[in-house]
């Protein structure tokens, strides 16, 4: 169960960290879900064409990047309502993937393509014999080992570089940035593109771990990633902890499904219920405690 | 706000619909082996016979109700993004009430079932309003999430405990014959929902623009702080609009059952909620604007569905059309809008949270 939770955490965390950049730049990216889905589809297609896991991940990343640029262009450059643009991108992904899938492979269902390599487990054979430690650290798929460096990198960039400082002030007070001769839109663009890459990569991990593309494989994880940002108090380490909590909750619910015989369909609503509860707790806490953001 | 720049906003609307048309035609040409027939079917199909025309009008009536449901919430400055799940869940409760009351006369049974549907929608949407009122939780996201949580549960109930054992379809039992609304343009699905929709639009216009409560409602949407300063109980105008918006979606769900399908089928809300948002945005959140907006959307959807018959494979063209409209509809092509325009309006929404 813990092994499973760690696997589930990786895509959530990557999408959440990307979304954190957008959030700090003042653009709530509600299109994470669509970007993840596009990343998952693109990853399977590229992996099948090239026979390489890395190329597949790159494909997923580029798909997220493409949608993020569209988000930037319409939402920031054309000054459209960023919510509606975000919804549009989710719909675009949900609508065009079945279209592309049937045009290219003749099916809009489960896409099982030839030549997609298996995601290898890393650090197999280094087990210590303590189940807990082994489950946390060893034998995970490649993407899992990206998460810790990603958290460190995100923290470093956001807190210790001029770019990170400017990005954060874009969200807090864009006028300050303008007064020193910088264009806040450039930072919004950078933040959105980073969030697109994170979500696209997250989607590619989801699909490549399974080795197939399932319709709606993201199953609400883009939304949960969004909530990890709030629950993590808009800090990279916080996002890590929040993503881990959600992943454990999913592990528990999958285990409960077997034991308590809860129908699988109902479990699909669990991410949304948990997200709402988390948002309520976050809002209520913010009212009581010292304001942070 | 958009209403202060009427010329440019009309241009944007026209651009949105033209963009959707262009994308649709391009896709049809790309996927059809007989592109001319497909494009022809897209444009004139909806008017070609009674069946298609009646169905288009029926789509129009449904979209008018969900579009109005969105518009009344937008008017008060609150967002309801859960229309899809609200329609679906209310359809199920209305169906079940209809089945349970089968022994009652229809004049009693149908209204009761519709009210139950409305209450279902109102509760689902109202929760988000209440959360915003109590804890300042963004209703835009919670309404989407709560409704999304309802969808798998309704799916499960239809497939599982409430499934019609007599049929092999993923559907509930059908409501009694006496409860079904009469068909106006048989064999199409058109039914008296059309008149209910038009009446509701008129009533909403009068309530919003000719009553004190409507004035307070709109003022809360334009500038909540100013409204509060003017002595309006703005908290009420967070919860009430969500309740009404949910109730209208619930009514749409109920009428969809008693007028069109006579049962709740898995996934039958088919974008009614999402399209309602698009309709409300094209209508510039005005009840009477909903009429041309819903008509335009019903035409696009019906044309796309008919044109699909001329393509080599089926796909969700409707979803793509919707996405294109969303992408275009609030984009501003006029530079002046950038300063005082919609972007700041939405930016202000978020900075409000940051300042607490």
XYZ file of C-alpha atoms in Angstrom, chain B residues 17-238:
222
model
C -19.223 31.765 -33.173
C -17.349 32.262 -36.459
C -14.308 30.540 -34.947
C -16.431 27.601 -33.824
C -17.992 27.358 -37.292
C -14.588 27.455 -38.978
C -13.129 24.742 -36.729
C -16.202 22.553 -37.194
C -16.105 22.831 -40.981
C -12.357 22.129 -41.074
C -12.751 19.048 -38.875
C -15.658 17.785 -40.957
C -13.637 18.185 -44.146
C -10.724 16.395 -42.506
C -12.646 13.330 -41.315
C -15.276 12.828 -44.001
C -14.878 10.948 -47.233
C -17.760 13.027 -48.592
C -16.849 16.455 -47.175
C -19.342 18.389 -49.298
C -22.259 16.341 -48.035
C -21.015 16.615 -44.440
C -20.650 20.401 -44.548
C -24.000 20.711 -46.291
C -25.615 18.538 -43.630
C -24.003 20.661 -40.920
C -25.444 23.906 -42.263
C -28.912 22.961 -43.535
C -29.462 19.625 -41.807
C -31.231 21.059 -38.744
C -33.906 22.607 -41.011
C -34.254 19.725 -43.441
C -37.214 17.917 -41.809
C -39.634 17.933 -38.879
C -37.577 15.475 -36.873
C -34.326 17.463 -36.988
C -36.090 20.808 -36.591
C -38.078 19.634 -33.570
C -35.006 18.121 -31.950
C -33.063 21.327 -32.471
C -35.869 23.298 -30.802
C -35.836 20.807 -27.955
C -32.075 21.269 -27.510
C -32.768 24.996 -27.549
C -35.319 24.727 -24.723
C -32.980 22.668 -22.558
C -30.049 25.024 -23.180
C -32.226 28.046 -22.495
C -32.991 26.712 -19.007
C -29.417 25.699 -18.113
C -28.077 28.881 -19.752
C -30.472 30.933 -17.630
C -29.357 28.952 -14.589
C -25.780 30.055 -15.272
C -26.730 33.625 -16.187
C -28.586 34.308 -12.918
C -25.551 33.156 -10.928
C -23.083 35.148 -13.062
C -25.316 38.207 -12.637
C -24.839 38.049 -8.881
C -21.102 37.595 -9.318
C -21.054 33.946 -8.290
C -20.088 31.033 -10.481
C -21.735 27.673 -10.766
C -19.519 25.281 -12.662
C -21.377 22.179 -11.525
C -24.314 22.304 -13.902
C -23.450 18.995 -15.488
C -23.694 17.003 -12.266
C -26.694 19.005 -11.029
C -28.700 18.176 -14.153
C -27.730 14.518 -13.928
C -28.423 13.995 -10.218
C -31.733 15.874 -10.365
C -32.850 13.836 -13.344
C -32.355 10.706 -11.268
C -34.262 11.963 -8.211
C -37.072 13.275 -10.440
C -37.285 9.911 -12.213
C -37.390 8.022 -8.931
C -40.091 10.323 -7.549
C -42.082 9.868 -10.744
C -41.826 6.090 -10.436
C -42.765 6.155 -6.747
C -45.825 8.342 -7.369
C -47.034 6.360 -10.373
C -50.450 5.856 -8.774
C -51.093 9.612 -8.473
C -52.693 11.600 -11.300
C -50.092 13.164 -13.588
C -51.115 16.751 -12.769
C -49.946 16.040 -9.236
C -47.160 13.544 -9.792
C -45.177 15.402 -12.468
C -44.989 18.746 -10.609
C -43.971 16.990 -7.391
C -41.239 15.097 -9.247
C -40.020 18.311 -10.883
C -39.911 20.053 -7.506
C -37.883 17.183 -6.070
C -35.499 17.543 -9.024
C -35.221 21.285 -8.429
C -34.523 20.734 -4.762
C -31.786 18.240 -5.605
C -30.076 20.719 -7.900
C -30.553 23.535 -5.411
C -28.961 21.563 -2.583
C -25.956 20.498 -4.670
C -25.269 24.042 -5.871
C -26.415 25.682 -2.636
C -23.729 23.858 -0.656
C -21.067 25.735 -2.590
C -22.832 29.006 -1.905
C -23.056 28.167 1.777
C -19.366 27.230 1.957
C -18.418 30.521 0.350
C -20.675 32.389 2.760
C -19.340 30.591 5.835
C -15.667 30.112 5.058
C -14.981 32.075 1.887
C -14.288 28.831 -0.007
C -14.235 29.583 -3.721
C -17.670 28.466 -4.971
C -16.364 28.278 -8.502
C -14.135 25.330 -7.694
C -16.307 23.656 -5.048
C -19.382 23.683 -7.306
C -17.383 21.891 -9.970
C -15.944 19.417 -7.484
C -19.192 18.605 -5.677
C -21.013 18.065 -8.950
C -18.137 15.937 -10.251
C -18.379 13.824 -7.109
C -22.104 13.281 -7.774
C -21.626 11.976 -11.315
C -19.956 8.627 -10.470
C -22.497 8.051 -7.686
C -25.410 8.593 -10.088
C -23.658 6.361 -12.640
C -23.385 3.660 -10.006
C -27.044 3.957 -8.941
C -28.295 3.722 -12.533
C -26.125 0.733 -13.377
C -26.610 -0.937 -10.004
C -29.528 -0.715 -7.548
C -31.848 1.431 -9.699
C -31.225 -0.321 -12.991
C -34.171 -1.351 -15.138
C -33.948 -5.131 -15.057
C -36.291 -5.470 -18.020
C -33.980 -3.675 -20.423
C -30.394 -4.337 -21.356
C -29.609 -0.643 -21.431
C -27.817 1.378 -18.798
C -30.984 3.112 -17.679
C -33.547 3.385 -14.921
C -37.130 2.251 -15.406
C -39.233 4.542 -17.575
C -41.785 6.840 -15.968
C -45.497 5.931 -16.406
C -47.105 6.816 -19.756
C -49.444 9.353 -18.175
C -46.454 11.277 -16.774
C -44.810 11.839 -20.147
C -45.161 15.334 -21.609
C -46.930 15.407 -24.995
C -44.862 15.585 -28.182
C -45.407 18.782 -30.151
C -43.758 17.921 -33.445
C -43.750 14.128 -33.587
C -41.607 12.139 -34.195
C -39.153 14.690 -32.780
C -38.534 15.152 -29.054
C -40.016 18.658 -28.962
C -42.355 19.098 -25.977
C -43.861 21.864 -23.807
C -40.444 22.452 -22.203
C -40.067 25.065 -24.940
C -42.865 27.204 -23.471
C -41.642 26.682 -19.906
C -38.185 27.860 -20.973
C -39.513 31.006 -22.666
C -41.726 31.812 -19.671
C -38.770 31.409 -17.305
C -36.609 33.731 -19.405
C -39.311 36.413 -19.353
C -39.866 35.990 -15.627
C -36.133 36.196 -14.931
C -35.859 39.376 -16.983
C -38.662 41.033 -15.015
C -37.326 39.805 -11.666
C -33.781 40.980 -12.368
C -34.498 44.304 -14.033
C -37.869 45.407 -12.690
C -37.760 44.546 -8.979
C -35.813 45.847 -5.985
C -34.512 42.401 -5.176
C -33.309 42.080 -8.773
C -31.521 45.395 -8.471
C -29.790 44.246 -5.291
C -28.975 40.957 -6.999
C -27.294 42.712 -9.938
C -25.565 45.287 -7.764
C -24.023 42.523 -5.628
C -22.648 41.098 -8.834
C -21.272 44.399 -10.115
C -19.560 45.514 -6.937
C -20.043 43.536 -3.771
C -18.306 46.068 -1.509
C -20.360 48.939 -2.850
C -23.534 46.898 -2.442
C -22.654 46.115 1.161
C -21.923 49.807 1.775
C -25.382 50.534 0.408
C -26.924 48.328 3.075
C -27.565 45.245 0.959
C -27.173 41.918 2.730
C -24.586 40.696 0.251
C -24.127 37.341 1.995
C -27.652 36.402 0.922
C -26.702 37.162 -2.677
C -24.042 34.483 -2.560
